[in-house]
CSV table of C-alpha atoms and ligand atoms in Angstrom, one decimal:
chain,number,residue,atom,x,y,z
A,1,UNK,CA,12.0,27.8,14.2
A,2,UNK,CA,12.5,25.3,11.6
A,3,UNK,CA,14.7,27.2,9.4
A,4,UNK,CA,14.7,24.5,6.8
A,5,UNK,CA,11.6,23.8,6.0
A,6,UNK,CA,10.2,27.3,5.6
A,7,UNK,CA,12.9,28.0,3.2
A,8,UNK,CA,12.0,25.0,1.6
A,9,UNK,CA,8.3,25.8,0.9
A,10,UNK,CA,10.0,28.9,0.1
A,11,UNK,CA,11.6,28.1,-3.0
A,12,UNK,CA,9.3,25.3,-3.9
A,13,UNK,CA,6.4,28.0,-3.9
A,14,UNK,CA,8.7,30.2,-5.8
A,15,UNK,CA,9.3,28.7,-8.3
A,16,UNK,CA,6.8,29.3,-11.5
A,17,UNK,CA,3.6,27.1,-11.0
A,18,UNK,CA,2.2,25.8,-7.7
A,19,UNK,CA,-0.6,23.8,-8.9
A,20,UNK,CA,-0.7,21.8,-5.0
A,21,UNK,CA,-0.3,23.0,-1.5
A,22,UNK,CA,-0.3,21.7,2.1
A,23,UNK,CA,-3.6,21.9,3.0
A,24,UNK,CA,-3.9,21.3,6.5
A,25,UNK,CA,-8.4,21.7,6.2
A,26,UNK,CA,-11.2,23.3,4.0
A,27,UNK,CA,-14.5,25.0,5.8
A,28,UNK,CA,-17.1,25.5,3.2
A,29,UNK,CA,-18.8,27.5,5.4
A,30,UNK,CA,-17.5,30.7,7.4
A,31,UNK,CA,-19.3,34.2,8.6
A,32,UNK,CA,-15.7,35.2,10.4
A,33,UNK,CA,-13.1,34.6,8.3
A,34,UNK,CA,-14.4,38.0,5.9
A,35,UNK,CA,-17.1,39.4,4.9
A,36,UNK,CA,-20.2,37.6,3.8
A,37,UNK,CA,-19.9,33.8,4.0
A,38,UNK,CA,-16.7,32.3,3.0
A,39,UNK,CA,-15.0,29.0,1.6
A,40,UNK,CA,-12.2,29.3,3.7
A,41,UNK,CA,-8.6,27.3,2.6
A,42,UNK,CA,-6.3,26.9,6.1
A,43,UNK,CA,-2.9,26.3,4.1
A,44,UNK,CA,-0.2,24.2,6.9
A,45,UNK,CA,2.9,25.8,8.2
A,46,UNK,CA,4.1,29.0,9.2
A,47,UNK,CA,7.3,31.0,10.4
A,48,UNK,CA,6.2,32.2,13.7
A,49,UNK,CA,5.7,30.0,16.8
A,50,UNK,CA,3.6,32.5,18.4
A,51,UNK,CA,2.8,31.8,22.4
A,52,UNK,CA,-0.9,32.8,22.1
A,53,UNK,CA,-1.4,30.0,19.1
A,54,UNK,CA,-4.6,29.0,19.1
A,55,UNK,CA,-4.0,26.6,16.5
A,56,UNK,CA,-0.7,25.1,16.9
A,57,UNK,CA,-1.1,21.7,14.9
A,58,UNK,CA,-1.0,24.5,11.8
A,59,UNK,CA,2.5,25.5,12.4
A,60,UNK,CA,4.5,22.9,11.3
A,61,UNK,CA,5.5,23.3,7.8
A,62,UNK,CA,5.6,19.6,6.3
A,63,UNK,CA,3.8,17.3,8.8
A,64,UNK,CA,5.0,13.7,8.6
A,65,UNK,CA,2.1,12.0,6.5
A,66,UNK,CA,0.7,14.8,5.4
A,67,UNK,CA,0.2,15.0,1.5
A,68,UNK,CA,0.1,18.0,-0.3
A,69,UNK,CA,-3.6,18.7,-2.3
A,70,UNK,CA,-4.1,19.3,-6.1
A,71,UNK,CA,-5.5,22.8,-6.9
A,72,UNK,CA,-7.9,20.8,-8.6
A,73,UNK,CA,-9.8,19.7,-5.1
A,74,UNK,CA,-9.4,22.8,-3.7
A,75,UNK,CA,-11.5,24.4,-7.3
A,76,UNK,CA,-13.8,21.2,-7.2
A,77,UNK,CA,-15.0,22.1,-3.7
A,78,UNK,CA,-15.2,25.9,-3.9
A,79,UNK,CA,-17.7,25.2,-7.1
A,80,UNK,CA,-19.8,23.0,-4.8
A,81,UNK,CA,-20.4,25.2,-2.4
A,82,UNK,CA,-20.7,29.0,-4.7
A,83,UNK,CA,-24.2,29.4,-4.5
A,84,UNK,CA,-24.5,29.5,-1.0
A,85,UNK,CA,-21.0,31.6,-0.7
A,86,UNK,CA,-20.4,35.6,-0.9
A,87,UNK,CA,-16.3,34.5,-1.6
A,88,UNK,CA,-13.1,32.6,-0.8
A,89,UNK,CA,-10.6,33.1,2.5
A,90,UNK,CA,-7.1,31.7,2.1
A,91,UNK,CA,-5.7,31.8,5.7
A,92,UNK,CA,-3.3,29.2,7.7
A,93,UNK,CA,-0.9,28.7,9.1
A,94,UNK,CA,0.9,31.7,7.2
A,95,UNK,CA,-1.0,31.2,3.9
A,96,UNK,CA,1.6,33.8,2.0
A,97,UNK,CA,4.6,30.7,2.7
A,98,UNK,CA,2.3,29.1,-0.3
A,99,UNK,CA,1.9,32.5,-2.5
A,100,UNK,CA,2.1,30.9,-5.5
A,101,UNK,CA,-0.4,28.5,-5.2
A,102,UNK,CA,-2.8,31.5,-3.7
A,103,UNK,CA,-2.5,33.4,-6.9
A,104,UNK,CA,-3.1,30.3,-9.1
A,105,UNK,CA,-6.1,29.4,-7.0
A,106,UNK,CA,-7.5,33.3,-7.4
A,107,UNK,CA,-6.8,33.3,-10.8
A,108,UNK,CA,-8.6,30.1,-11.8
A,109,UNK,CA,-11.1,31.2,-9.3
A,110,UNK,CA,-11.6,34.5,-11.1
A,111,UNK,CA,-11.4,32.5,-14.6
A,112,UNK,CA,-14.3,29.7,-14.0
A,113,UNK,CA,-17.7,31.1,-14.4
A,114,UNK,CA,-19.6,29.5,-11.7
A,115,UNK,CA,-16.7,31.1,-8.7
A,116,UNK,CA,-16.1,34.5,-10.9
A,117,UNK,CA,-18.2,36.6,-8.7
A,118,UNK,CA,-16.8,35.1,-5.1
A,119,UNK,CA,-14.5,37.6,-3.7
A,120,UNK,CA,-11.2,36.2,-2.6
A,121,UNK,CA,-9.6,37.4,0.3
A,122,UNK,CA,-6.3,36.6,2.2
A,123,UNK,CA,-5.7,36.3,5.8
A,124,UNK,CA,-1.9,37.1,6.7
A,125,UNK,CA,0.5,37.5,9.7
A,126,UNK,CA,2.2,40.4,7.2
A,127,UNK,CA,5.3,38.7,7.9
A,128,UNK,CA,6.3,38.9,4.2
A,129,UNK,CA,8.0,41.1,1.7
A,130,UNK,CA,6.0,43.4,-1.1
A,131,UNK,CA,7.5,41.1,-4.1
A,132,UNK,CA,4.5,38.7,-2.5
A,133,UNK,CA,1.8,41.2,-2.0
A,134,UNK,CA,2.7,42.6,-5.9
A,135,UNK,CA,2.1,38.7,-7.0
A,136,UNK,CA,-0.6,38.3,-5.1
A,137,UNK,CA,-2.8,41.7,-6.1
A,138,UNK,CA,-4.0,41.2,-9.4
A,139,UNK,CA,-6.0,38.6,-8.1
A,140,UNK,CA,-6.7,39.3,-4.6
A,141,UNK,CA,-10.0,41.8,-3.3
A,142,UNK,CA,-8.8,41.9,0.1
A,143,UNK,CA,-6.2,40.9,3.1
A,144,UNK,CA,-6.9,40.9,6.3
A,145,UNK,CA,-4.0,41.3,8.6
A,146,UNK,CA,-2.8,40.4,12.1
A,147,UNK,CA,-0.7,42.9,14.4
A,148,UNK,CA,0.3,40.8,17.7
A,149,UNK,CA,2.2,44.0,18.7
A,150,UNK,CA,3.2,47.6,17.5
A,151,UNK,CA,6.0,47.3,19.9
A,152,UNK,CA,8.7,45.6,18.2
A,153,UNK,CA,9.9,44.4,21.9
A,154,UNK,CA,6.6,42.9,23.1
A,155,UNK,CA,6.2,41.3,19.2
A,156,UNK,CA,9.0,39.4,20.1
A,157,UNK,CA,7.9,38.4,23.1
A,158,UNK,CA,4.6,36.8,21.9
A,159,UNK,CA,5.8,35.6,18.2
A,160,UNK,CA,9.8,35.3,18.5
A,161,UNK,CA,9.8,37.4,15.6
A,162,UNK,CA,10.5,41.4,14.5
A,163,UNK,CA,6.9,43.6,13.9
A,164,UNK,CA,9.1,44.9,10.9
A,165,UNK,CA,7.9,43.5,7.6
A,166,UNK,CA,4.1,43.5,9.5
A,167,UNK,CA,4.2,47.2,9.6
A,168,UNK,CA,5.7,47.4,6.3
A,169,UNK,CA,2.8,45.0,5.1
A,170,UNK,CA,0.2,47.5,6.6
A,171,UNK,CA,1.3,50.2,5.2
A,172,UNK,CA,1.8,48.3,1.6
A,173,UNK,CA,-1.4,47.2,1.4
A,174,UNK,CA,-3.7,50.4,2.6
A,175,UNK,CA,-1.5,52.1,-0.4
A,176,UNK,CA,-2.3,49.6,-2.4
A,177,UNK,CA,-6.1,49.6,-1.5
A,178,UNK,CA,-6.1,46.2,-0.6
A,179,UNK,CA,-5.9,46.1,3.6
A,180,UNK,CA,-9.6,44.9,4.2
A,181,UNK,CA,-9.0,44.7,8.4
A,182,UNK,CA,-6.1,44.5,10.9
A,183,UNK,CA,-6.8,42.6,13.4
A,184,UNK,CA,-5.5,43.2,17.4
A,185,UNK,CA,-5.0,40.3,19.4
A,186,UNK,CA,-5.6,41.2,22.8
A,187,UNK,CA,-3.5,39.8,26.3
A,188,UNK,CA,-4.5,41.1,29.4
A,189,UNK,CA,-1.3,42.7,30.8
A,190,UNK,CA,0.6,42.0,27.6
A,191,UNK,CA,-0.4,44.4,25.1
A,192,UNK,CA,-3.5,45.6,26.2
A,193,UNK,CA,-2.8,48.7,27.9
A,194,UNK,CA,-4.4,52.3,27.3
A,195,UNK,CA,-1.2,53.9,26.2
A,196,UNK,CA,-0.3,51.2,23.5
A,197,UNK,CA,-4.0,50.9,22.3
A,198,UNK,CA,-3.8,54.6,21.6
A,199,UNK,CA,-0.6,54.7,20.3
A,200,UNK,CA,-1.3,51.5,17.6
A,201,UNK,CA,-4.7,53.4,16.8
A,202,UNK,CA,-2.6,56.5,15.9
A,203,UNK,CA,-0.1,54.7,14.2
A,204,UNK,CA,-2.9,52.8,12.1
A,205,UNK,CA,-4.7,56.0,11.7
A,206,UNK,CA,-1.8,57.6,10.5
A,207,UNK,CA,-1.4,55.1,7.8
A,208,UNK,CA,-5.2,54.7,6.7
A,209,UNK,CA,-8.2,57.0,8.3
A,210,UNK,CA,-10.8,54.5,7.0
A,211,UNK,CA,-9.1,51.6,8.2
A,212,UNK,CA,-11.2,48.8,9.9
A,213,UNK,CA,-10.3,47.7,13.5
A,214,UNK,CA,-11.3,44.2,14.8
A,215,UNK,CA,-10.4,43.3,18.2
A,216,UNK,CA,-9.8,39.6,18.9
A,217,UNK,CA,-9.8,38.7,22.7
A,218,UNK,CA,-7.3,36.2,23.6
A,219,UNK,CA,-8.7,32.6,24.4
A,220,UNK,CA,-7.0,29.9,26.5
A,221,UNK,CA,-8.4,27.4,24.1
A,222,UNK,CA,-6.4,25.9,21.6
A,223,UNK,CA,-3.8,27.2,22.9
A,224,UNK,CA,-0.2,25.4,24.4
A,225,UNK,CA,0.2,24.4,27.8
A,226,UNK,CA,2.7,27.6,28.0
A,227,UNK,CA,-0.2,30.0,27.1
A,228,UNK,CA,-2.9,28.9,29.9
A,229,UNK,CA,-1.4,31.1,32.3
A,230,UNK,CA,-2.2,33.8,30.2
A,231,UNK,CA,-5.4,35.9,31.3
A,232,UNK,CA,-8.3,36.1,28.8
A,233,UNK,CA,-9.9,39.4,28.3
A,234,UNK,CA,-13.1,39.8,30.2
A,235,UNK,CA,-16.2,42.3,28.9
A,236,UNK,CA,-14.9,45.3,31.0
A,237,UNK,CA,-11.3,44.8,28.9
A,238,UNK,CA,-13.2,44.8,25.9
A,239,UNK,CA,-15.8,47.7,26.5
A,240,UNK,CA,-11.7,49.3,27.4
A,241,UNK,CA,-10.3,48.5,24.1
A,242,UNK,CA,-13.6,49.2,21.8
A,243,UNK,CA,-14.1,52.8,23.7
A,244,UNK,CA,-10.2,53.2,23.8
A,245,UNK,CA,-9.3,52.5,19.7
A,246,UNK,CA,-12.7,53.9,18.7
A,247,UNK,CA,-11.8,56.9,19.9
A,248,UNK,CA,-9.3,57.5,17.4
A,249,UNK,CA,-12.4,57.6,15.0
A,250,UNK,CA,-11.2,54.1,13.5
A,251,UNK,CA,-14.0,51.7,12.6
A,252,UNK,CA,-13.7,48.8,15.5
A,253,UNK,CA,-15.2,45.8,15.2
A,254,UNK,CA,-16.6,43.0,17.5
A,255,UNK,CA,-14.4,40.5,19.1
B,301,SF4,S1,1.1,33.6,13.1
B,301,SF4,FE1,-0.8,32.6,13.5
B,301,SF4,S2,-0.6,30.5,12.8
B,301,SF4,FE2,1.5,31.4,13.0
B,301,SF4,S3,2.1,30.8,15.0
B,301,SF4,FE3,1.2,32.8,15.2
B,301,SF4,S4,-0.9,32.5,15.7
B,301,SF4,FE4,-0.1,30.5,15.0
């Protein structure tokens, strides 16, 4: 992991205005990153250096080159694109590694006329503390939120990093009203067996009846040359997993 860097970003995004960010590509045009159709913001680097990365080129924190993007760009083409857009996904990367920027970006967002009615969403690995998610809600309608694991020994396995401050982000964020969807990423023969998916349903359950389940099936593409041994889920695994987590009368969505 490189240490450095994230604490870095860190403290530079702690500090009390972040009016630029590493912006590692803006889609102007998404119907999965949320609901509706999005403006979606990938924001470079994150923490974890998880196996099943579909989009490694995001993970390093300060690519050589790379320079970092006024908020001003970022407003400029939102406002292009509003009419056409139901609201705004921040994602990565670990998008929360730039919180600071997020909440000026929402905030200016929510301030301009023309972008005022665009909801503005947050797409997390929940690896990070409530300080972020209390600086983050005035001006956020919704996160949505990956668990790789509920077992803490097989989340290591497939991000090098504790479930810990995920689960504590889950359960922050449904008391706070603001957890729009978790999100399962599936491995055949990793964590994709019946007694984990019922367990993780209960344990999600437990925190949120109304919570909303999508399933997203591991794919080979993208991914590091580590990962293509891995098995992608086929549609008997995922009729499995939709009739296994519905069950627990969760909502579950399509992979
Ligand atoms: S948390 Fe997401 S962006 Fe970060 S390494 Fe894992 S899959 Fe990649």
């Amino acid at each position: 992991m490189r240490g450095t860097d994230v604490e870095l970003l860190a403290l530079v995004h702690r500090s009390d205005t972040a009016r630029e960010a590493y912006v590692a590509g803006m889609v102007p045009f998404s119907a999965v990153d949320g609901p509706g159709n999005r403006f979606v913001v990938f924001l470079q680097g994150c923490q974890w250096d998880c196996l099943v990365c579909h989009n490694p080129c995001s993970i390093p924190v300060h690519p050589p080159g790379m320079r970092t993007t006024p908020i001003a760009e970022v407003l400029a083409a939102v406002r292009d694109a509003a009419p056409f857009l139901t609201g705004v996904t921040v994602t990565g990367g670990e998008a929360t590694l730039q919180a600071r920027f997020i909440r000026e970006l929402f905030a200016e967002l929510a301030a301009d006329p023309v972008t005022a009615r665009l909801s503005r969403f947050v797409d997390s690995n929940g690896d990070t503390e409530p300080e972020v998610w209390s600086e983050l809600a005035p001006v956020t309608d919704g996160v949505m939120l990956d668990l790789k694991a509920l077992d803490d020994e097989m989340h290591v396995i497939l991000t090098g990093h504790s479930n810990r401050r995920v689960l504590e982000s889950i359960t922050d964020l449904a008391g706070r009203g603001l957890l729009h969807e978790v999100r399962l990423l599936l491995v055949p023969g990793l964590n994709d067996g019946d007694d984990v998916l019922r367990r993780t349903a209960g344990w999600l359950r437990a925190v949120d009846p109304h919570l909303r389940l999508r399933i997203n099936a591991f794919r080979r593409e993208g991914a590091r040359a580590c990962a293509r041994d891995l098995l992608e889920p086929g549609p008997e695994d995922l009729a499995r997993y939709r009739a296994t987590l519905g069950a627990s009368g969760l909502r579950v969505g399509p992979s």
